[in-house]
Structure formats: structure tokens, C-alpha cells
Coordinates of C-alpha atoms and ligand atoms in Angstrom, one line a residue:
M1 CA 152.9 40.9 37.8
T2 CA 151.2 43.7 39.8
S3 CA 151.9 43.8 43.5
D4 CA 150.4 45.5 46.4
A5 CA 153.2 46.4 48.8
D6 CA 151.0 46.2 51.8
A7 CA 149.6 42.7 51.1
E8 CA 151.4 39.7 52.7
Y9 CA 150.2 37.4 50.0
D10 CA 149.2 37.6 46.4
L11 CA 147.2 34.4 46.3
V12 CA 145.3 32.6 49.1
L13 CA 143.9 29.1 48.8
I14 CA 140.9 28.9 51.1
G15 CA 139.3 25.8 52.4
M16 CA 135.5 26.4 52.6
G17 CA 134.8 23.3 54.7
I18 CA 131.9 20.9 53.9
R19 CA 128.9 22.5 55.5
G20 CA 128.7 25.8 53.6
V21 CA 128.9 29.0 55.5
A22 CA 128.8 27.2 58.9
H23 CA 132.3 25.8 58.1
L24 CA 134.0 28.9 57.0
T25 CA 136.7 29.8 59.5
L26 CA 137.4 33.3 60.9
E27 CA 140.9 32.9 59.4
A28 CA 139.3 32.3 55.9
I29 CA 137.1 35.3 56.2
G30 CA 140.0 37.5 57.3
F31 CA 142.1 36.4 54.3
L32 CA 139.1 36.8 51.9
N33 CA 138.3 40.3 53.1
R34 CA 141.7 41.5 51.9
C35 CA 141.4 40.1 48.4
R36 CA 140.2 42.0 45.4
Q37 CA 138.5 39.0 43.8
G38 CA 137.7 35.4 44.6
Y39 CA 137.1 32.3 42.5
V40 CA 135.0 29.4 43.7
V41 CA 135.2 25.8 42.6
G42 CA 132.4 23.2 42.8
L43 CA 129.5 25.7 42.8
S44 CA 127.5 27.3 40.0
Q45 CA 127.4 31.1 39.9
E46 CA 123.8 30.9 41.3
E47 CA 125.1 28.8 44.2
V48 CA 128.1 31.2 44.7
D49 CA 125.6 34.1 44.9
G50 CA 123.5 32.2 47.4
F51 CA 126.7 31.5 49.5
V52 CA 127.6 35.2 49.5
R53 CA 124.0 36.2 50.5
M54 CA 124.1 33.7 53.4
L55 CA 127.5 35.1 54.4
H56 CA 126.2 38.6 54.6
E57 CA 123.1 37.5 56.5
T58 CA 125.1 35.5 59.0
L59 CA 128.3 37.5 59.6
A60 CA 128.8 41.2 60.2
G61 CA 132.5 40.5 59.5
A62 CA 131.7 39.5 55.9
A63 CA 131.0 43.1 54.9
N64 CA 134.2 43.5 52.9
I65 CA 134.3 40.2 51.0
P66 CA 135.2 40.7 47.4
P67 CA 133.2 39.7 44.3
L68 CA 133.2 35.9 44.0
E69 CA 133.0 34.1 40.7
S70 CA 132.2 30.5 40.0
L71 CA 134.9 28.5 38.2
G72 CA 132.2 26.5 36.5
R73 CA 133.2 27.6 33.0
A74 CA 136.5 25.6 33.4
Y75 CA 134.6 22.4 34.1
Q76 CA 133.5 20.6 31.0
L77 CA 132.0 17.1 31.1
D78 CA 133.4 15.8 27.8
R79 CA 137.1 15.8 28.4
N80 CA 139.9 14.5 30.6
R81 CA 139.2 16.2 34.0
A82 CA 142.9 17.1 34.3
L83 CA 142.2 19.7 31.5
N84 CA 139.4 21.2 33.7
Y85 CA 141.8 21.6 36.6
R86 CA 144.4 23.2 34.3
D87 CA 141.8 25.7 32.9
A88 CA 140.6 26.5 36.4
A89 CA 144.2 27.2 37.6
R90 CA 144.8 29.3 34.4
I91 CA 141.7 31.6 35.2
I92 CA 143.2 32.3 38.6
L93 CA 146.8 32.9 37.3
D94 CA 145.4 35.3 34.7
A95 CA 143.5 37.2 37.5
L96 CA 146.7 37.5 39.5
G97 CA 148.3 39.3 36.5
R98 CA 145.5 41.9 36.7
G99 CA 146.0 42.6 40.4
V100 CA 146.4 41.0 43.8
P101 CA 145.5 39.5 46.2
V102 CA 143.2 36.9 44.7
A103 CA 141.5 34.0 46.5
Y104 CA 140.8 30.5 45.3
L105 CA 137.9 28.9 47.4
T106 CA 137.5 25.2 47.4
P107 CA 135.5 22.6 49.4
G108 CA 137.0 21.0 52.4
N109 CA 140.7 21.6 52.9
P110 CA 142.8 22.8 49.9
M111 CA 145.6 20.3 50.8
I112 CA 143.4 17.3 50.7
F113 CA 142.7 15.8 47.2
D114 CA 142.6 19.2 45.3
S115 CA 144.5 19.2 42.0
V116 CA 143.8 22.9 41.3
S117 CA 145.5 23.9 44.6
Q118 CA 148.5 21.8 43.7
L119 CA 148.8 23.4 40.2
L120 CA 148.4 26.9 41.7
L121 CA 151.0 26.3 44.4
E122 CA 153.5 25.2 41.8
E123 CA 152.8 27.7 39.1
A124 CA 152.1 30.8 41.3
S125 CA 155.3 30.2 43.3
L126 CA 157.3 29.7 40.1
Q127 CA 156.0 33.1 38.9
G128 CA 157.1 34.7 42.2
Y129 CA 153.6 35.2 43.8
R130 CA 153.4 34.8 47.5
V131 CA 150.9 32.1 48.4
R132 CA 149.1 31.5 51.7
I133 CA 146.7 28.6 52.6
A134 CA 143.7 28.7 54.9
S135 CA 142.9 25.2 56.0
G136 CA 139.3 24.2 56.0
I137 CA 137.3 21.4 57.7
S138 CA 137.7 18.4 55.4
S139 CA 135.4 15.6 54.5
L140 CA 138.0 13.5 56.4
D141 CA 136.9 15.4 59.6
T142 CA 133.2 15.2 58.9
I143 CA 133.3 11.5 58.0
L144 CA 135.0 10.6 61.3
V145 CA 132.5 12.8 63.1
D146 CA 129.5 11.3 61.2
L147 CA 130.6 7.8 61.9
Q148 CA 131.6 8.8 65.5
V149 CA 134.9 7.0 65.1
E150 CA 138.3 8.1 66.5
M151 CA 141.2 8.2 64.1
A152 CA 143.6 6.3 66.5
P153 CA 145.4 4.0 66.2
G154 CA 145.7 5.3 62.6
M155 CA 144.0 5.1 59.3
Q156 CA 144.8 4.7 55.6
V157 CA 143.5 7.3 53.2
Y158 CA 143.5 6.7 49.4
D159 CA 142.0 8.0 46.3
A160 CA 139.9 4.9 45.4
S161 CA 141.3 4.8 41.8
W162 CA 144.9 5.2 42.9
A163 CA 144.5 2.4 45.5
V164 CA 143.1 0.0 42.9
A165 CA 145.3 1.0 39.9
G166 CA 148.4 1.4 42.1
H167 CA 147.8 -2.0 43.9
A168 CA 148.1 -0.4 47.3
R169 CA 148.5 -3.0 49.9
L170 CA 145.8 -2.4 52.5
D171 CA 146.6 -3.2 56.1
T172 CA 143.4 -4.6 57.6
R173 CA 144.5 -3.8 61.1
F174 CA 143.9 -0.1 60.4
A175 CA 140.7 1.6 59.1
C176 CA 140.8 2.6 55.5
L177 CA 139.1 5.6 53.8
L178 CA 138.7 5.7 50.0
L179 CA 137.8 9.0 48.4
Q180 CA 136.6 9.9 44.9
S181 CA 134.5 6.8 44.4
S182 CA 132.2 8.4 41.8
V183 CA 135.2 8.9 39.4
L184 CA 136.5 5.5 40.1
L185 CA 139.0 4.3 37.4
T186 CA 138.2 7.1 34.9
R187 CA 139.9 10.2 33.7
W188 CA 136.6 11.8 32.8
P189 CA 134.6 14.1 35.1
T190 CA 131.6 11.7 35.0
V191 CA 130.9 8.2 33.8
D192 CA 127.7 6.4 32.8
K193 CA 126.2 3.7 35.0
P194 CA 127.5 0.6 33.2
A195 CA 131.1 1.9 33.2
R196 CA 130.7 2.8 36.9
Q197 CA 129.4 -0.7 37.7
M198 CA 132.4 -2.2 35.9
A199 CA 134.7 0.0 38.0
I200 CA 132.9 -0.9 41.2
D201 CA 133.3 -4.6 40.4
T202 CA 137.1 -4.0 39.9
L203 CA 137.1 -2.3 43.3
K204 CA 135.2 -5.1 44.9
H205 CA 137.6 -7.7 43.5
Y206 CA 140.6 -5.6 44.8
L207 CA 139.1 -5.3 48.3
L208 CA 138.5 -9.1 48.4
H209 CA 142.3 -9.6 48.3
F210 CA 142.4 -8.2 51.8
Y211 CA 139.0 -8.6 53.4
P212 CA 136.4 -11.4 53.5
G213 CA 133.3 -10.7 51.5
D214 CA 131.1 -10.3 54.5
H215 CA 133.3 -7.5 55.9
Q216 CA 131.0 -4.4 56.3
L217 CA 132.0 -1.1 54.7
A218 CA 130.1 2.2 54.9
L219 CA 129.2 4.5 52.0
V220 CA 129.3 7.9 53.7
R221 CA 128.1 11.2 52.5
S222 CA 128.3 14.0 55.1
G223 CA 125.6 16.7 55.1
Y224 CA 126.3 19.8 53.1
R225 CA 124.5 22.3 55.3
W226 CA 124.5 23.1 59.0
L227 CA 122.3 20.5 60.9
D228 CA 122.0 18.3 57.8
C229 CA 122.4 14.7 58.7
A230 CA 124.9 12.4 57.0
T231 CA 123.7 9.6 54.8
I232 CA 125.5 6.3 55.7
L233 CA 124.9 2.9 54.2
W234 CA 126.5 -0.1 55.7
Q235 CA 126.9 -3.1 53.4
P236 CA 129.1 -6.2 53.0
I237 CA 131.9 -5.9 50.4
D238 CA 130.2 -8.7 48.5
E239 CA 127.2 -6.4 47.9
L240 CA 129.0 -3.3 46.9
G241 CA 127.6 -1.6 43.8
G242 CA 124.2 -1.7 42.2
E243 CA 121.3 0.8 42.5
L244 CA 122.1 1.6 46.1
F245 CA 125.6 2.9 45.1
E246 CA 124.0 5.2 42.6
D247 CA 122.1 6.9 45.5
Y248 CA 125.5 7.6 47.2
L249 CA 127.4 9.3 44.3
G250 CA 129.9 11.7 45.7
C251 CA 130.3 9.6 48.8
S252 CA 133.5 8.2 50.4
I253 CA 134.0 4.6 51.4
W254 CA 134.9 3.7 55.0
L255 CA 136.4 0.3 55.8
P256 CA 136.7 -0.4 59.6
P257 CA 139.7 -2.5 60.7
L258 CA 139.3 -6.3 60.4
H259 CA 141.3 -7.0 63.6
Q260 CA 142.0 -4.6 66.5
I261 CA 145.7 -4.2 67.3
E262 CA 146.6 -4.7 70.9
L263 CA 149.2 -2.0 71.5
N264 CA 149.4 -2.5 75.2
S265 CA 150.7 -6.0 74.9
A266 CA 153.3 -5.0 72.3
L267 CA 154.7 -2.1 74.4
P268 CA 157.3 -2.6 77.2
Ligands
SAM301 C1 138.2 16.2 45.0 S1 138.0 15.5 46.6 C2 138.0 17.0 47.6 C3 138.2 16.7 49.1 C4 138.2 18.0 49.9 N1 139.3 18.8 49.6 C5 138.1 17.8 51.4 O1 139.0 18.2 52.1 O2 137.2 17.1 51.8 C6 136.3 15.1 46.6 C7 136.1 13.8 47.4 O3 136.0 14.1 48.8 C8 135.0 13.3 49.4 N2 133.9 14.2 49.9 C9 133.7 15.5 49.6 N3 132.6 15.9 50.2 C10 132.1 14.8 50.9 C11 131.0 14.6 51.7 N4 130.1 15.6 52.0 N5 130.8 13.4 52.3 C12 131.7 12.4 52.0 N6 132.8 12.5 51.3 C13 133.0 13.7 50.7 C14 134.5 12.4 48.3 O4 135.3 11.2 48.4 C15 134.8 13.1 47.1 O5 134.9 12.3 46.0

């Protein structure tokens, strides 16, 4: 392991937020500026280059950002997606061996549904690297903002597949947010339409254990650029799926509470 005595970290996990450059925090840019190399998940190299151009056009403070490389080569469509995460983490661990500090840039917040961050935290720490994390604006934040709903009195957040396969008991007094609906009940990075429809039917069946069929849920996709509007589709659970769902791939599913809880009457 090579180590720079002046650096306070060897690896930094950086949350890029959802809306491109507009969501990158000053903390993230500060961390990035001290790295010798960065690796970006979720964007092709062309998109990464566009992101870097935009950073330079927007921010004088971005002058020192290091070369950024897409992790696209780790992401293959024809295998279990856990293998893609493993290969992405391996690329970064190998880079650490060539010199530090190194940055891993990921959409949203690195601590929210990000398997590569988890692998890096475990493995880099085991290998004695010092790891820091820069939190980013998550889709959890943008979804609440787009729906203009307050998180109080609380909400349930699940990976949609884990909720269904793990038989999570939903509490209908609290809102519920289901993520990763486009890889519902599959280990693969993508699935074809018929398989997705079968998975959606299973999700619908599961939700009907807790909610009536006419309970409205929202398919929400927050905008990916500054000033982009969100796309939000409200529909009853009974009608979940079909062609409309295909238009909302990559979305999250929001279920408002069925009953409001009356905290005032429960408190002394
Ligand atoms: C692998 S997780 C990564 C989440 C990310 N770390 C975060 O903090 O938002 C990807 C899931 O986040 C949700 N997501 C990401 N971007 C979104 C967006 N623009 N609108 C709605 N949901 C989004 C979707 O449920 C998607 O399947």
C-alpha cells in the first residue's frame, strides 16, 4: 500500500446527489480536489467527461479535480449484478495500491442502497486504508421534495425485492418507500418485460396483504438535472404494472399512509 503522509484519507466515497453538478456539495469538491484519481459509477465515460466539463464551467473551485474514469467496464448485463459490484470495487482497490487518495463517486448518498460502497468500506478498511465518506443528496430527499411530503411521523424504506422476498410487514399507518423497482425480484442487472410483469404482479399481490386495491401509490422519478421536473404517476395498487410502469423504469414507489396516527391523543 502506498501512502501519502499528508493525506487524511486514502479513499473517499463521494455522494454525487441526483441532479448532476447542481447537487455536488462543497465538501465533495474539497475531498475530490485532493484525490489523484476518481472512479464514477452509473455514467458512461462520455457522460463522465460531460460532467467534468460542466463542473469546470460552473465552479472555479473545480480547477484541481483529478481525472475521472467511468466504472462502466465493470457493469455487464449478462451476469448476476453482485459480480458487477465486486468488479467495480476491485478496480478501486487496485487503484489504491497504485497511490492514494482515490475517490469513488456514486449517485445520491453512498450509504443509501449502494453495494459498492459497502464492499469498499469493508475491504479497504481490512487492508488498512483510511476511508472517509461525503454524504450526497439522496433520491430519498428528492422524492420527499418532489411529492412535497414531510417525513414525519416516520416512514418505512425498503428495497422492493427485499420487502417482498423477506415478507416485510408493512405498517399502513406510516408512509412506505420502495426502491429498486426496475430490478424487482431478480439478481440480474436488467430483466425483460414479461419477467418484470410477473415480478410486478408478485409485488401487487404482496401489497394487497396490507392495503385495499384502490389505495393510490405513486411511481416517482426525480429529475436528473437542475430545474428538471419530476415525473410522478399516481395509480391504485390494483392497476400497478403494464405499459405505464415501463415508462417509469428507474423510479421509486411511494405509498402514503392508509390511516393517519393521532399522536396528540396518545400522548399525556
Ligand atoms: C442503487 S439505488 C441508489 C440510491 C442512491 N444511493 C440514493 O441515495 O438515491 C437506486 C435506486 O434509487 C432510486 N432512485 C435513484 N434515482 C432516482 C430518481 N431520480 N428518482 C426516483 N428514484 C431514484 C430508485 O429506486 C433506484 O432503483
